[in-house]
GROMACS .gro file of N, CA and C in nm:
model
  303
    1UNK      N    1  -0.980   1.327  -1.083
    1UNK     CA    2  -0.911   1.392  -0.972
    1UNK      C    3  -0.880   1.288  -0.866
    2UNK      N    4  -0.758   1.286  -0.810
    2UNK     CA    5  -0.724   1.188  -0.708
    2UNK      C    6  -0.808   1.208  -0.583
    3UNK      N    7  -0.838   1.096  -0.520
    3UNK     CA    8  -0.911   1.101  -0.393
    3UNK      C    9  -0.810   1.125  -0.283
    4UNK      N   10  -0.859   1.163  -0.168
    4UNK     CA   11  -0.770   1.182  -0.053
    4UNK      C   12  -0.795   1.072   0.048
    5UNK      N   13  -0.689   1.023   0.109
    5UNK     CA   14  -0.704   0.929   0.218
    5UNK      C   15  -0.768   1.004   0.332
    6UNK      N   16  -0.882   0.954   0.380
    6UNK     CA   17  -0.959   1.029   0.479
    6UNK      C   18  -0.920   0.998   0.622
    7UNK      N   19  -0.859   0.884   0.646
    7UNK     CA   20  -0.814   0.854   0.783
    7UNK      C   21  -0.696   0.943   0.814
    8UNK      N   22  -0.696   1.012   0.927
    8UNK     CA   23  -0.584   1.099   0.959
    8UNK      C   24  -0.452   1.020   0.964
    9UNK      N   25  -0.352   1.073   0.899
    9UNK     CA   26  -0.220   1.013   0.899
    9UNK      C   27  -0.125   1.121   0.950
   10UNK      N   28  -0.082   1.109   1.077
   10UNK     CA   29   0.001   1.214   1.137
   10UNK      C   30   0.128   1.238   1.057
   11UNK      N   31   0.164   1.363   1.045
   11UNK     CA   32   0.290   1.406   0.985
   11UNK      C   33   0.309   1.365   0.840
   12UNK      N   34   0.200   1.340   0.766
   12UNK     CA   35   0.211   1.306   0.625
   12UNK      C   36   0.138   1.412   0.545
   13UNK      N   37   0.209   1.472   0.452
   13UNK     CA   38   0.153   1.579   0.370
   13UNK      C   39   0.052   1.523   0.269
   14UNK      N   40  -0.051   1.601   0.233
   14UNK     CA   41  -0.152   1.554   0.138
   14UNK      C   42  -0.093   1.509   0.004
   15UNK      N   43   0.011   1.577  -0.043
   15UNK     CA   44   0.070   1.537  -0.172
   15UNK      C   45   0.138   1.400  -0.162
   16UNK      N   46   0.187   1.365  -0.045
   16UNK     CA   47   0.246   1.231  -0.023
   16UNK      C   48   0.135   1.126  -0.027
   17UNK      N   49   0.021   1.156   0.031
   17UNK     CA   50  -0.091   1.062   0.028
   17UNK      C   51  -0.142   1.041  -0.114
   18UNK      N   52  -0.143   1.147  -0.194
   18UNK     CA   53  -0.185   1.135  -0.334
   18UNK      C   54  -0.085   1.050  -0.411
   19UNK      N   55   0.044   1.071  -0.386
   19UNK     CA   56   0.148   0.989  -0.451
   19UNK      C   57   0.135   0.843  -0.408
   20UNK      N   58   0.103   0.818  -0.282
   20UNK     CA   59   0.081   0.683  -0.231
   20UNK      C   60  -0.034   0.616  -0.306
   21UNK      N   61  -0.146   0.686  -0.316
   21UNK     CA   62  -0.262   0.629  -0.386
   21UNK      C   63  -0.228   0.594  -0.530
   22UNK      N   64  -0.156   0.681  -0.597
   22UNK     CA   65  -0.118   0.658  -0.736
   22UNK      C   66  -0.024   0.537  -0.747
   23UNK      N   67   0.075   0.530  -0.658
   23UNK     CA   68   0.171   0.419  -0.661
   23UNK      C   69   0.101   0.286  -0.632
   24UNK      N   70   0.008   0.284  -0.538
   24UNK     CA   71  -0.065   0.161  -0.507
   24UNK      C   72  -0.153   0.121  -0.626
   25UNK      N   73  -0.217   0.217  -0.689
   25UNK     CA   74  -0.302   0.187  -0.806
   25UNK      C   75  -0.220   0.129  -0.921
   26UNK      N   76  -0.093   0.168  -0.930
   26UNK     CA   77  -0.007   0.119  -1.038
   26UNK      C   78   0.056  -0.016  -1.009
   27UNK      N   79   0.046  -0.063  -0.884
   27UNK     CA   80   0.103  -0.193  -0.851
   27UNK      C   81   0.020  -0.303  -0.916
   28UNK      N   82   0.089  -0.397  -0.977
   28UNK     CA   83   0.024  -0.508  -1.046
   28UNK      C   84  -0.048  -0.597  -0.946
   29UNK      N   85  -0.165  -0.645  -0.985
   29UNK     CA   86  -0.239  -0.738  -0.901
   29UNK      C   87  -0.171  -0.875  -0.906
   30UNK      N   88  -0.173  -0.944  -0.794
   30UNK     CA   89  -0.109  -1.074  -0.784
   30UNK      C   90   0.023  -1.062  -0.710
   31UNK      N   91   0.109  -1.162  -0.728
   31UNK     CA   92   0.236  -1.168  -0.658
   31UNK      C   93   0.348  -1.117  -0.747
   32UNK      N   94   0.439  -1.041  -0.688
   32UNK     CA   95   0.553  -0.987  -0.761
   32UNK      C   96   0.674  -0.980  -0.669
   33UNK      N   97   0.791  -1.003  -0.726
   33UNK     CA   98   0.917  -0.981  -0.654
   33UNK      C   99   0.961  -0.838  -0.679
   34UNK      N  100   1.037  -0.786  -0.585
   34UNK     CA  101   1.092  -0.653  -0.602
   34UNK      C  102   1.188  -0.622  -0.490
   35UNK      N  103   1.219  -0.493  -0.477
   35UNK     CA  104   1.310  -0.453  -0.370
   35UNK      C  105   1.258  -0.326  -0.302
   36UNK      N  106   1.296  -0.316  -0.177
   36UNK     CA  107   1.266  -0.197  -0.096
   36UNK      C  108   1.388  -0.173  -0.008
   37UNK      N  109   1.441  -0.054  -0.017
   37UNK     CA  110   1.560  -0.016   0.059
   37UNK      C  111   1.674  -0.115   0.039
   38UNK      N  112   1.687  -0.162  -0.086
   38UNK     CA  113   1.797  -0.251  -0.122
   38UNK      C  114   1.781  -0.396  -0.080
   39UNK      N  115   1.665  -0.430  -0.023
   39UNK     CA  116   1.641  -0.568   0.021
   39UNK      C  117   1.533  -0.632  -0.067
   40UNK      N  118   1.542  -0.764  -0.090
   40UNK     CA  119   1.441  -0.831  -0.173
   40UNK      C  120   1.310  -0.852  -0.097
   41UNK      N  121   1.199  -0.833  -0.169
   41UNK     CA  122   1.066  -0.849  -0.111
   41UNK      C  123   0.978  -0.927  -0.207
   42UNK      N  124   0.878  -0.995  -0.151
   42UNK     CA  125   0.769  -1.054  -0.227
   42UNK      C  126   0.641  -0.984  -0.184
   43UNK      N  127   0.563  -0.937  -0.281
   43UNK     CA  128   0.444  -0.857  -0.250
   43UNK      C  129   0.324  -0.913  -0.326
   44UNK      N  130   0.212  -0.923  -0.255
   44UNK     CA  131   0.085  -0.963  -0.317
   44UNK      C  132  -0.013  -0.847  -0.304
   45UNK      N  133  -0.077  -0.814  -0.416
   45UNK     CA  134  -0.182  -0.711  -0.417
   45UNK      C  135  -0.308  -0.778  -0.472
   46UNK      N  136  -0.417  -0.759  -0.401
   46UNK     CA  137  -0.547  -0.808  -0.448
   46UNK      C  138  -0.646  -0.693  -0.443
   47UNK      N  139  -0.733  -0.691  -0.543
   47UNK     CA  140  -0.839  -0.591  -0.549
   47UNK      C  141  -0.973  -0.663  -0.553
   48UNK      N  142  -1.069  -0.612  -0.478
   48UNK     CA  143  -1.202  -0.674  -0.477
   48UNK      C  144  -1.267  -0.654  -0.614
   49UNK      N  145  -1.364  -0.741  -0.645
   49UNK     CA  146  -1.431  -0.735  -0.774
   49UNK      C  147  -1.497  -0.600  -0.799
   50UNK      N  148  -1.548  -0.538  -0.692
   50UNK     CA  149  -1.612  -0.407  -0.708
   50UNK      C  150  -1.513  -0.291  -0.698
   51UNK      N  151  -1.382  -0.325  -0.683
   51UNK     CA  152  -1.273  -0.226  -0.677
   51UNK      C  153  -1.285  -0.130  -0.559
   52UNK      N  154  -1.355  -0.171  -0.455
   52UNK     CA  155  -1.371  -0.086  -0.337
   52UNK      C  156  -1.274  -0.122  -0.225
   53UNK      N  157  -1.191  -0.227  -0.246
   53UNK     CA  158  -1.092  -0.263  -0.145
   53UNK      C  159  -0.966  -0.312  -0.215
   54UNK      N  160  -0.852  -0.262  -0.166
   54UNK     CA  161  -0.722  -0.309  -0.212
   54UNK      C  162  -0.652  -0.367  -0.090
   55UNK      N  163  -0.602  -0.489  -0.104
   55UNK     CA  164  -0.529  -0.557   0.003
   55UNK      C  165  -0.385  -0.573  -0.042
   56UNK      N  166  -0.292  -0.535   0.043
   56UNK     CA  167  -0.150  -0.549   0.014
   56UNK      C  168  -0.083  -0.624   0.127
   57UNK      N  169  -0.001  -0.723   0.089
   57UNK     CA  170   0.080  -0.794   0.187
   57UNK      C  171   0.218  -0.813   0.127
   58UNK      N  172   0.320  -0.770   0.198
   58UNK     CA  173   0.457  -0.787   0.152
   58UNK      C  174   0.543  -0.841   0.262
   59UNK      N  175   0.639  -0.925   0.223
   59UNK     CA  176   0.734  -0.974   0.323
   59UNK      C  177   0.874  -0.970   0.265
   60UNK      N  178   0.965  -0.933   0.353
   60UNK     CA  179   1.106  -0.928   0.317
   60UNK      C  180   1.154  -1.072   0.298
   61UNK      N  181   1.211  -1.100   0.181
   61UNK     CA  182   1.261  -1.234   0.152
   61UNK      C  183   1.395  -1.252   0.220
   62UNK      N  184   1.405  -1.354   0.304
   62UNK     CA  185   1.527  -1.378   0.379
   62UNK      C  186   1.538  -1.291   0.503
   63UNK      N  187   1.431  -1.221   0.536
   63UNK     CA  188   1.430  -1.134   0.654
   63UNK      C  189   1.301  -1.153   0.732
   64UNK      N  190   1.277  -1.064   0.826
   64UNK     CA  191   1.161  -1.079   0.914
   64UNK      C  192   1.059  -0.967   0.900
   65UNK      N  193   1.082  -0.870   0.813
   65UNK     CA  194   0.993  -0.754   0.803
   65UNK      C  195   0.873  -0.785   0.716
   66UNK      N  196   0.758  -0.727   0.750
   66UNK     CA  197   0.637  -0.738   0.669
   66UNK      C  198   0.570  -0.602   0.657
   67UNK      N  199   0.485  -0.590   0.556
   67UNK     CA  200   0.399  -0.473   0.539
   67UNK      C  201   0.263  -0.525   0.497
   68UNK      N  202   0.157  -0.474   0.559
   68UNK     CA  203   0.023  -0.521   0.527
   68UNK      C  204  -0.079  -0.410   0.552
   69UNK      N  205  -0.175  -0.400   0.459
   69UNK     CA  206  -0.280  -0.299   0.476
   69UNK      C  207  -0.400  -0.332   0.389
   70UNK      N  208  -0.509  -0.265   0.419
   70UNK     CA  209  -0.628  -0.260   0.336
   70UNK      C  210  -0.654  -0.113   0.306
   71UNK      N  211  -0.694  -0.087   0.184
   71UNK     CA  212  -0.734   0.048   0.145
   71UNK      C  213  -0.878   0.038   0.097
   72UNK      N  214  -0.967   0.112   0.160
   72UNK     CA  215  -1.109   0.108   0.127
   72UNK      C  216  -1.149   0.234   0.052
   73UNK      N  217  -1.224   0.216  -0.057
   73UNK     CA  218  -1.279   0.328  -0.132
   73UNK      C  219  -1.417   0.355  -0.074
   74UNK      N  220  -1.436   0.474  -0.024
   74UNK     CA  221  -1.562   0.512   0.040
   74UNK      C  222  -1.657   0.572  -0.062
   75UNK      N  223  -1.784   0.582  -0.024
   75UNK     CA  224  -1.881   0.651  -0.109
   75UNK      C  225  -1.832   0.793  -0.132
   76UNK      N  226  -1.850   0.841  -0.251
   76UNK     CA  227  -1.800   0.974  -0.284
   76UNK      C  228  -1.656   0.966  -0.329
   77UNK      N  229  -1.570   1.047  -0.272
   77UNK     CA  230  -1.433   1.056  -0.323
   77UNK      C  231  -1.327   1.023  -0.218
   78UNK      N  232  -1.364   0.960  -0.107
   78UNK     CA  233  -1.267   0.938  -0.002
   78UNK      C  234  -1.211   0.796   0.002
   79UNK      N  235  -1.100   0.783   0.070
   79UNK     CA  236  -1.034   0.655   0.093
   79UNK      C  237  -1.004   0.643   0.241
   80UNK      N  238  -0.999   0.520   0.290
   80UNK     CA  239  -0.954   0.495   0.426
   80UNK      C  240  -0.843   0.391   0.422
   81UNK      N  241  -0.729   0.425   0.477
   81UNK     CA  242  -0.615   0.335   0.485
   81UNK      C  243  -0.617   0.267   0.621
   82UNK      N  244  -0.613   0.134   0.620
   82UNK     CA  245  -0.613   0.056   0.743
   82UNK      C  246  -0.489  -0.033   0.744
   83UNK      N  247  -0.378   0.014   0.801
   83UNK     CA  248  -0.261  -0.071   0.813
   83UNK      C  249  -0.287  -0.183   0.913
   84UNK      N  250  -0.222  -0.296   0.894
   84UNK     CA  251  -0.240  -0.411   0.982
   84UNK      C  252  -0.127  -0.417   1.083
   85UNK      N  253  -0.153  -0.368   1.202
   85UNK     CA  254  -0.059  -0.372   1.315
   85UNK      C  255   0.075  -0.306   1.286
   86UNK      N  256   0.069  -0.193   1.217
   86UNK     CA  257   0.188  -0.112   1.191
   86UNK      C  258   0.140   0.029   1.161
   87UNK      N  259   0.232   0.121   1.151
   87UNK     CA  260   0.193   0.260   1.126
   87UNK      C  261   0.156   0.282   0.980
   88UNK      N  262   0.070   0.379   0.959
   88UNK     CA  263   0.036   0.420   0.822
   88UNK      C  264   0.161   0.466   0.748
   89UNK      N  265   0.249   0.536   0.818
   89UNK     CA  266   0.371   0.586   0.755
   89UNK      C  267   0.458   0.474   0.701
   90UNK      N  268   0.465   0.362   0.773
   90UNK     CA  269   0.545   0.248   0.726
   90UNK      C  270   0.488   0.195   0.594
   91UNK      N  271   0.356   0.183   0.587
   91UNK     CA  272   0.291   0.135   0.465
   91UNK      C  273   0.314   0.233   0.350
   92UNK      N  274   0.295   0.360   0.377
   92UNK     CA  275   0.312   0.462   0.273
   92UNK      C  276   0.455   0.463   0.222
   93UNK      N  277   0.551   0.462   0.313
   93UNK     CA  278   0.693   0.460   0.272
   93UNK      C  279   0.724   0.338   0.187
   94UNK      N  280   0.668   0.223   0.225
   94UNK     CA  281   0.693   0.101   0.149
   94UNK      C  282   0.636   0.111   0.008
   95UNK      N  283   0.511   0.149  -0.004
   95UNK     CA  284   0.446   0.157  -0.136
   95UNK      C  285   0.520   0.257  -0.224
   96UNK      N  286   0.561   0.369  -0.169
   96UNK     CA  287   0.632   0.470  -0.248
   96UNK      C  288   0.773   0.424  -0.287
   97UNK      N  289   0.836   0.340  -0.205
   97UNK     CA  290   0.973   0.300  -0.231
   97UNK      C  291   0.991   0.163  -0.294
   98UNK      N  292   0.885   0.084  -0.304
   98UNK     CA  293   0.896  -0.051  -0.359
   98UNK      C  294   0.922  -0.045  -0.509
   99UNK      N  295   1.018  -0.124  -0.555
   99UNK     CA  296   1.051  -0.131  -0.697
   99UNK      C  297   1.037  -0.275  -0.744
  100UNK      N  298   0.932  -0.302  -0.825
  100UNK     CA  299   0.916  -0.439  -0.876
  100UNK      C  300   1.028  -0.474  -0.973
  101UNK      N  301   1.062  -0.605  -0.980
  101UNK     CA  302   1.165  -0.649  -1.073
  101UNK      C  303   1.103  -0.724  -1.189
   0.00000   0.00000   0.00000
C-alpha cells in the first residue's frame, strides 16, 4: 500500500501525493537527461543505503531554474517531503511532469 506524505502540502490532493511518490520511486538513480514543460533538464536522484532518504536535484539546462528536495521515509508508513527553498507544489509538479530521455 502506498505511504502518504505526512508533511502538510496545501492545496494538493492525496491522490496527487500518491502519484508523486510513485513517480519519484520510478526515477532512475544517478544522473539523467530529460524534459519538463518542453525544456531540457538534468536530474540527479540518490537514495540512501537504508532507503530511508531520497535526494533529488534538477537543473534546467541552458536556463536558471532548479528543483531540489529530500524525501524521508518515517517509521511506520509515513513520508516527509522537504523541498529546498521552494514550494512542495513545485517539486511535485516537476516529478510528475519530468520525462527522461
